[in-house]
PDB file of C-alpha atoms in Angstrom:
ATOM      1  CA  MET A  17       0.188   0.239   0.116  1.00 50.00           C
ATOM      2  CA  SER A  18       1.372   3.445  -0.644  1.00 52.00           C
ATOM      3  CA  ALA A  19       0.980   6.468   1.391  1.00 54.00           C
ATOM      4  CA  PRO A  20      -1.388   9.118   0.394  1.00 55.00           C
ATOM      5  CA  THR A  21       0.373  12.050  -0.879  1.00 52.00           C
ATOM      6  CA  ASP A  22      -0.702  15.573   0.049  1.00 50.00           C
ATOM      7  CA  GLU A  23      -1.022  18.503  -2.264  1.00 50.00           C
ATOM      8  CA  LEU A  24       2.117  20.330  -0.857  1.00 49.00           C
ATOM      9  CA  SER A  25       4.382  17.556  -1.599  1.00 49.00           C
ATOM     10  CA  THR A  26       3.277  16.684  -5.235  1.00 48.00           C
ATOM     11  CA  LYS A  27       3.452  20.324  -6.278  1.00 49.00           C
ATOM     12  CA  SER A  28       7.025  21.065  -5.282  1.00 52.00           C
ATOM     13  CA  THR A  29       8.159  18.367  -7.555  1.00 53.00           C
ATOM     14  CA  ARG A  30       6.324  19.641 -10.591  1.00 55.00           C
ATOM     15  CA  PRO A  31       8.059  22.176 -12.798  1.00 50.00           C
ATOM     16  CA  PRO A  32       6.529  25.558 -12.786  1.00 53.00           C
ATOM     17  CA  GLU A  33       3.810  26.808 -15.461  1.00 57.00           C
ATOM     18  CA  GLY A  34       5.697  27.284 -18.720  1.00 52.00           C
ATOM     19  CA  GLY A  35       8.587  25.124 -18.010  1.00 55.00           C
ATOM     20  CA  ASP A  36      11.815  25.313 -15.715  1.00 71.00           C
ATOM     21  CA  ARG A  37      13.363  28.424 -16.726  1.00 78.00           C
ATOM     22  CA  ALA A  38      16.894  27.299 -15.880  1.00 83.00           C
ATOM     23  CA  GLN A  39      16.370  24.652 -18.791  1.00 87.00           C
ATOM     24  CA  TYR A  40      16.095  27.399 -21.036  1.00 91.00           C
ATOM     25  CA  GLY A  41      19.382  28.656 -20.238  1.00 91.00           C
ATOM     26  CA  VAL A  42      20.768  25.188 -20.930  1.00 92.00           C
ATOM     27  CA  CYS A  43      19.155  25.549 -24.507  1.00 94.00           C
ATOM     28  CA  ALA A  44      20.594  28.821 -24.800  1.00 95.00           C
ATOM     29  CA  PHE A  45      24.046  27.420 -24.072  1.00 96.00           C
ATOM     30  CA  VAL A  46      23.663  24.359 -26.345  1.00 96.00           C
ATOM     31  CA  ALA A  47      22.131  26.842 -29.292  1.00 97.00           C
ATOM     32  CA  LEU A  48      25.021  29.380 -28.736  1.00 97.00           C
ATOM     33  CA  LEU A  49      27.597  26.309 -28.774  1.00 96.00           C
ATOM     34  CA  GLY A  50      26.267  25.128 -31.886  1.00 96.00           C
ATOM     35  CA  ALA A  51      26.244  28.530 -33.601  1.00 96.00           C
ATOM     36  CA  ALA A  52      29.873  29.033 -32.428  1.00 96.00           C
ATOM     37  CA  VAL A  53      30.703  25.631 -34.109  1.00 95.00           C
ATOM     38  CA  ILE A  54      29.252  26.415 -37.365  1.00 95.00           C
ATOM     39  CA  VAL A  55      30.837  30.118 -37.440  1.00 95.00           C
ATOM     40  CA  ASP A  56      34.094  28.617 -36.505  1.00 94.00           C
ATOM     41  CA  ALA A  57      33.447  25.446 -39.256  1.00 91.00           C
ATOM     42  CA  PHE A  58      33.233  28.383 -41.827  1.00 90.00           C
ATOM     43  CA  GLY A  59      36.830  29.362 -41.165  1.00 90.00           C
ATOM     44  CA  ILE A  60      38.202  25.995 -42.340  1.00 86.00           C
ATOM     45  CA  PRO A  61      39.236  26.255 -45.868  1.00 83.00           C
ATOM     46  CA  HIS A  62      37.250  24.089 -48.137  1.00 75.00           C
ATOM     47  CA  VAL A  63      39.949  21.501 -49.352  1.00 74.00           C
ATOM     48  CA  ASN A  64      39.016  18.600 -51.471  1.00 70.00           C
ATOM     49  CA  SER A  65      41.363  15.850 -52.343  1.00 70.00           C
ATOM     50  CA  GLY A  66      40.927  12.375 -54.108  1.00 68.00           C
ATOM     51  CA  THR A  67      41.142  10.751 -50.821  1.00 72.00           C
ATOM     52  CA  ASP A  68      38.887  12.985 -48.826  1.00 69.00           C
ATOM     53  CA  PRO A  69      36.170  14.365 -51.092  1.00 72.00           C
ATOM     54  CA  VAL A  70      34.169  15.578 -48.201  1.00 75.00           C
ATOM     55  CA  GLY A  71      36.672  18.057 -46.989  1.00 76.00           C
ATOM     56  CA  PRO A  72      37.366  19.020 -43.184  1.00 81.00           C
ATOM     57  CA  ARG A  73      34.507  21.616 -43.056  1.00 85.00           C
ATOM     58  CA  THR A  74      31.899  19.092 -43.153  1.00 86.00           C
ATOM     59  CA  VAL A  75      32.017  17.290 -39.781  1.00 89.00           C
ATOM     60  CA  PRO A  76      32.018  20.642 -37.696  1.00 92.00           C
ATOM     61  CA  LEU A  77      29.050  22.195 -39.994  1.00 93.00           C
ATOM     62  CA  VAL A  78      26.818  18.945 -39.307  1.00 95.00           C
ATOM     63  CA  LEU A  79      27.805  18.833 -35.287  1.00 96.00           C
ATOM     64  CA  GLY A  80      26.787  22.570 -35.198  1.00 96.00           C
ATOM     65  CA  VAL A  81      23.736  22.087 -36.925  1.00 96.00           C
ATOM     66  CA  LEU A  82      22.728  19.091 -34.834  1.00 97.00           C
ATOM     67  CA  LEU A  83      23.805  21.045 -31.574  1.00 97.00           C
ATOM     68  CA  VAL A  84      21.208  24.094 -32.463  1.00 97.00           C
ATOM     69  CA  LEU A  85      18.548  21.347 -33.403  1.00 97.00           C
ATOM     70  CA  VAL A  86      18.668  19.616 -30.408  1.00 96.00           C
ATOM     71  CA  ALA A  87      18.628  22.998 -28.312  1.00 96.00           C
ATOM     72  CA  ALA A  88      15.337  23.998 -30.194  1.00 96.00           C
ATOM     73  CA  LEU A  89      13.943  20.411 -29.403  1.00 95.00           C
ATOM     74  CA  TYR A  90      15.072  20.696 -25.945  1.00 93.00           C
ATOM     75  CA  ALA A  91      13.242  24.263 -25.590  1.00 92.00           C
ATOM     76  CA  VAL A  92       9.964  22.824 -27.110  1.00 92.00           C
ATOM     77  CA  ASP A  93      10.220  20.074 -24.824  1.00 91.00           C
ATOM     78  CA  VAL A  94      10.598  22.245 -21.674  1.00 88.00           C
ATOM     79  CA  ALA A  95       8.051  24.342 -22.875  1.00 88.00           C
ATOM     80  CA  ARG A  96       5.529  21.604 -23.205  1.00 87.00           C
ATOM     81  CA  GLY A  97       6.323  20.850 -19.441  1.00 84.00           C
ATOM     82  CA  GLY A  98       9.042  17.914 -19.689  1.00 81.00           C
ATOM     83  CA  HIS A  99      11.447  17.555 -17.246  1.00 75.00           C
ATOM     84  CA  GLY A 100      14.000  14.912 -15.719  1.00 71.00           C
ATOM     85  CA  GLU A 101      13.212  13.014 -12.904  1.00 73.00           C
ATOM     86  CA  PRO A 102      15.311  13.600  -9.913  1.00 69.00           C
ATOM     87  CA  GLU A 103      18.337  11.465  -9.380  1.00 66.00           C
ATOM     88  CA  ALA A 104      17.428   8.673  -6.964  1.00 65.00           C
ATOM     89  CA  GLY A 105      21.196   7.551  -6.452  1.00 59.00           C
ATOM     90  CA  GLU A 106      20.607   4.014  -7.059  1.00 66.00           C
ATOM     91  CA  ASP A 107      24.165   2.998  -7.247  1.00 72.00           C
ATOM     92  CA  VAL A 108      25.687   6.131  -5.034  1.00 68.00           C
ATOM     93  CA  ASP A 109      25.148   6.601  -1.375  1.00 70.00           C
ATOM     94  CA  LEU A 110      23.889  10.105  -1.339  1.00 69.00           C
ATOM     95  CA  SER A 111      24.373  10.306   2.717  1.00 78.00           C
ATOM     96  CA  GLN A 112      28.235  10.292   1.958  1.00 79.00           C
ATOM     97  CA  GLY A 113      30.124  13.508   1.318  1.00 81.00           C
ATOM     98  CA  SER A 114      32.415  13.906  -1.776  1.00 83.00           C
ATOM     99  CA  ASP A 115      35.923  11.834  -2.026  1.00 86.00           C
ATOM    100  CA  TRP A 116      38.264  14.839  -2.425  1.00 91.00           C
ATOM    101  CA  ARG A 117      41.362  12.923  -1.613  1.00 94.00           C
ATOM    102  CA  THR A 118      40.621  10.679  -4.506  1.00 94.00           C
ATOM    103  CA  VAL A 119      39.620  13.472  -6.569  1.00 94.00           C
ATOM    104  CA  LEU A 120      42.760  15.337  -5.777  1.00 96.00           C
ATOM    105  CA  LEU A 121      44.986  12.097  -6.004  1.00 96.00           C
ATOM    106  CA  LEU A 122      43.563  11.827  -9.791  1.00 96.00           C
ATOM    107  CA  THR A 123      44.317  15.291 -10.520  1.00 97.00           C
ATOM    108  CA  GLY A 124      47.991  14.939  -9.188  1.00 96.00           C
ATOM    109  CA  VAL A 125      48.266  11.664 -11.508  1.00 96.00           C
ATOM    110  CA  PHE A 126      47.018  13.518 -14.666  1.00 97.00           C
ATOM    111  CA  LEU A 127      49.272  16.427 -13.877  1.00 97.00           C
ATOM    112  CA  VAL A 128      52.142  14.414 -13.369  1.00 95.00           C
ATOM    113  CA  ASN A 129      51.492  12.648 -17.002  1.00 96.00           C
ATOM    114  CA  ALA A 130      51.300  16.141 -18.358  1.00 95.00           C
ATOM    115  CA  VAL A 131      54.534  17.632 -17.011  1.00 96.00           C
ATOM    116  CA  LEU A 132      56.468  14.046 -17.729  1.00 95.00           C
ATOM    117  CA  ILE A 133      54.911  13.295 -21.381  1.00 94.00           C
ATOM    118  CA  GLU A 134      57.618  15.376 -23.269  1.00 94.00           C
ATOM    119  CA  PRO A 135      60.772  14.575 -21.288  1.00 94.00           C
ATOM    120  CA  LEU A 136      59.976  10.719 -20.573  1.00 95.00           C
ATOM    121  CA  GLY A 137      57.834  10.339 -23.704  1.00 94.00           C
ATOM    122  CA  TRP A 138      53.897   8.784 -23.650  1.00 94.00           C
ATOM    123  CA  VAL A 139      55.021   5.223 -22.922  1.00 95.00           C
ATOM    124  CA  ILE A 140      56.755   6.040 -19.587  1.00 96.00           C
ATOM    125  CA  SER A 141      54.253   8.648 -18.490  1.00 96.00           C
ATOM    126  CA  GLY A 142      51.335   6.792 -19.753  1.00 95.00           C
ATOM    127  CA  THR A 143      52.485   3.825 -17.605  1.00 96.00           C
ATOM    128  CA  LEU A 144      52.593   6.298 -14.766  1.00 96.00           C
ATOM    129  CA  LEU A 145      49.064   7.540 -15.590  1.00 96.00           C
ATOM    130  CA  PHE A 146      47.382   4.074 -15.881  1.00 96.00           C
ATOM    131  CA  TRP A 147      48.900   2.744 -12.794  1.00 97.00           C
ATOM    132  CA  GLY A 148      48.436   5.630 -10.823  1.00 96.00           C
ATOM    133  CA  THR A 149      44.849   5.980 -11.500  1.00 96.00           C
ATOM    134  CA  ALA A 150      44.421   2.247 -10.696  1.00 96.00           C
ATOM    135  CA  LEU A 151      46.051   2.534  -7.491  1.00 96.00           C
ATOM    136  CA  THR A 152      44.044   5.586  -6.714  1.00 95.00           C
ATOM    137  CA  LEU A 153      41.014   3.934  -7.601  1.00 94.00           C
ATOM    138  CA  GLY A 154      41.873   1.260  -5.025  1.00 93.00           C
ATOM    139  CA  ASN A 155      43.492  -1.756  -6.871  1.00 93.00           C
ATOM    140  CA  ARG A 156      45.931  -3.145  -4.782  1.00 93.00           C
ATOM    141  CA  HIS A 157      47.444  -5.726  -7.130  1.00 95.00           C
ATOM    142  CA  TYR A 158      50.802  -3.527  -7.720  1.00 95.00           C
ATOM    143  CA  VAL A 159      52.575  -5.797 -10.154  1.00 96.00           C
ATOM    144  CA  ARG A 160      49.571  -7.009 -12.269  1.00 96.00           C
ATOM    145  CA  SER A 161      48.387  -3.125 -12.693  1.00 96.00           C
ATOM    146  CA  LEU A 162      51.797  -2.100 -13.265  1.00 96.00           C
ATOM    147  CA  LEU A 163      51.905  -4.844 -16.492  1.00 97.00           C
ATOM    148  CA  ILE A 164      48.607  -3.887 -17.714  1.00 97.00           C
ATOM    149  CA  ALA A 165      49.417  -0.178 -17.716  1.00 97.00           C
ATOM    150  CA  VAL A 166      52.711  -0.885 -19.579  1.00 96.00           C
ATOM    151  CA  ALA A 167      50.751  -2.917 -22.187  1.00 97.00           C
ATOM    152  CA  LEU A 168      47.904  -0.014 -22.117  1.00 96.00           C
ATOM    153  CA  SER A 169      50.735   2.591 -22.957  1.00 96.00           C
ATOM    154  CA  LEU A 170      52.317   0.913 -25.596  1.00 95.00           C
ATOM    155  CA  THR A 171      49.328  -0.416 -27.298  1.00 95.00           C
ATOM    156  CA  THR A 172      48.006   3.393 -27.384  1.00 95.00           C
ATOM    157  CA  PHE A 173      51.422   4.406 -28.355  1.00 94.00           C
ATOM    158  CA  TYR A 174      51.376   1.907 -31.572  1.00 92.00           C
ATOM    159  CA  ALA A 175      47.791   2.629 -32.414  1.00 93.00           C
ATOM    160  CA  PHE A 176      48.272   6.325 -32.578  1.00 91.00           C
ATOM    161  CA  ALA A 177      51.573   5.926 -34.582  1.00 88.00           C
ATOM    162  CA  ILE A 178      50.671   3.053 -36.911  1.00 88.00           C
ATOM    163  CA  GLY A 179      46.632   3.278 -36.959  1.00 86.00           C
ATOM    164  CA  LEU A 180      46.463   7.146 -36.838  1.00 84.00           C
ATOM    165  CA  GLY A 181      49.727   8.296 -38.011  1.00 86.00           C
ATOM    166  CA  VAL A 182      50.030  10.429 -34.959  1.00 87.00           C
ATOM    167  CA  ASN A 183      53.630  10.137 -33.259  1.00 88.00           C
ATOM    168  CA  LEU A 184      53.377  10.542 -29.475  1.00 89.00           C
ATOM    169  CA  PRO A 185      56.471  11.597 -27.831  1.00 91.00           C
ATOM    170  CA  ALA A 186      59.018   8.749 -27.346  1.00 90.00           C
ATOM    171  CA  GLY A 187      60.907  10.716 -25.095  1.00 90.00           C
ATOM    172  CA  VAL A 188      64.137   8.588 -23.429  1.00 91.00           C
ATOM    173  CA  LEU A 189      62.890   5.873 -25.553  1.00 88.00           C
ATOM    174  CA  GLN A 190      63.333   7.465 -28.821  1.00 87.00           C
ATOM    175  CA  GLY A 191      65.201   5.043 -31.169  1.00 83.00           C
ATOM    176  CA  ILE A 192      63.695   1.989 -29.145  1.00 85.00           C
ATOM    177  CA  LEU A 193      60.454   2.086 -29.789  1.00 76.00           C
TER     178      LEU A 193
END
């Protein structure tokens, strides 16, 4: 049996008449972002080649138009009274506070990677990034996570170099990789 709801408790969860005005701000932001992408795309020179008949301008234009379209559709939905359901926190204990220690450690691991990527190279700095992230998030299998981190950084190094043609910094391993 469900408990009866009173008029006051159901009124506070409904969006105001005419839609939630804060959501219109989100619509405006997405529309402005789409417009900025479109304007910026027109600054890209239109170059065609035998291997790329579409050119580099097409994808940003399509994405910008889609952003503006999503903003318009979202504004219509908000005007019709559509709203998201409040977060139930099904897999999150909402009574606990934020874990700032983990956030700061992850930030530190990322900053160490950013500083060391040029002098040490991607493979070493990427290994430290992946290993440090695993340890920060609670992995206590030190050797296994280190081996996985090395495999991930080597795989991404060669995937970028061979698959995408983008050379990541080799650093101290220049000539070995």
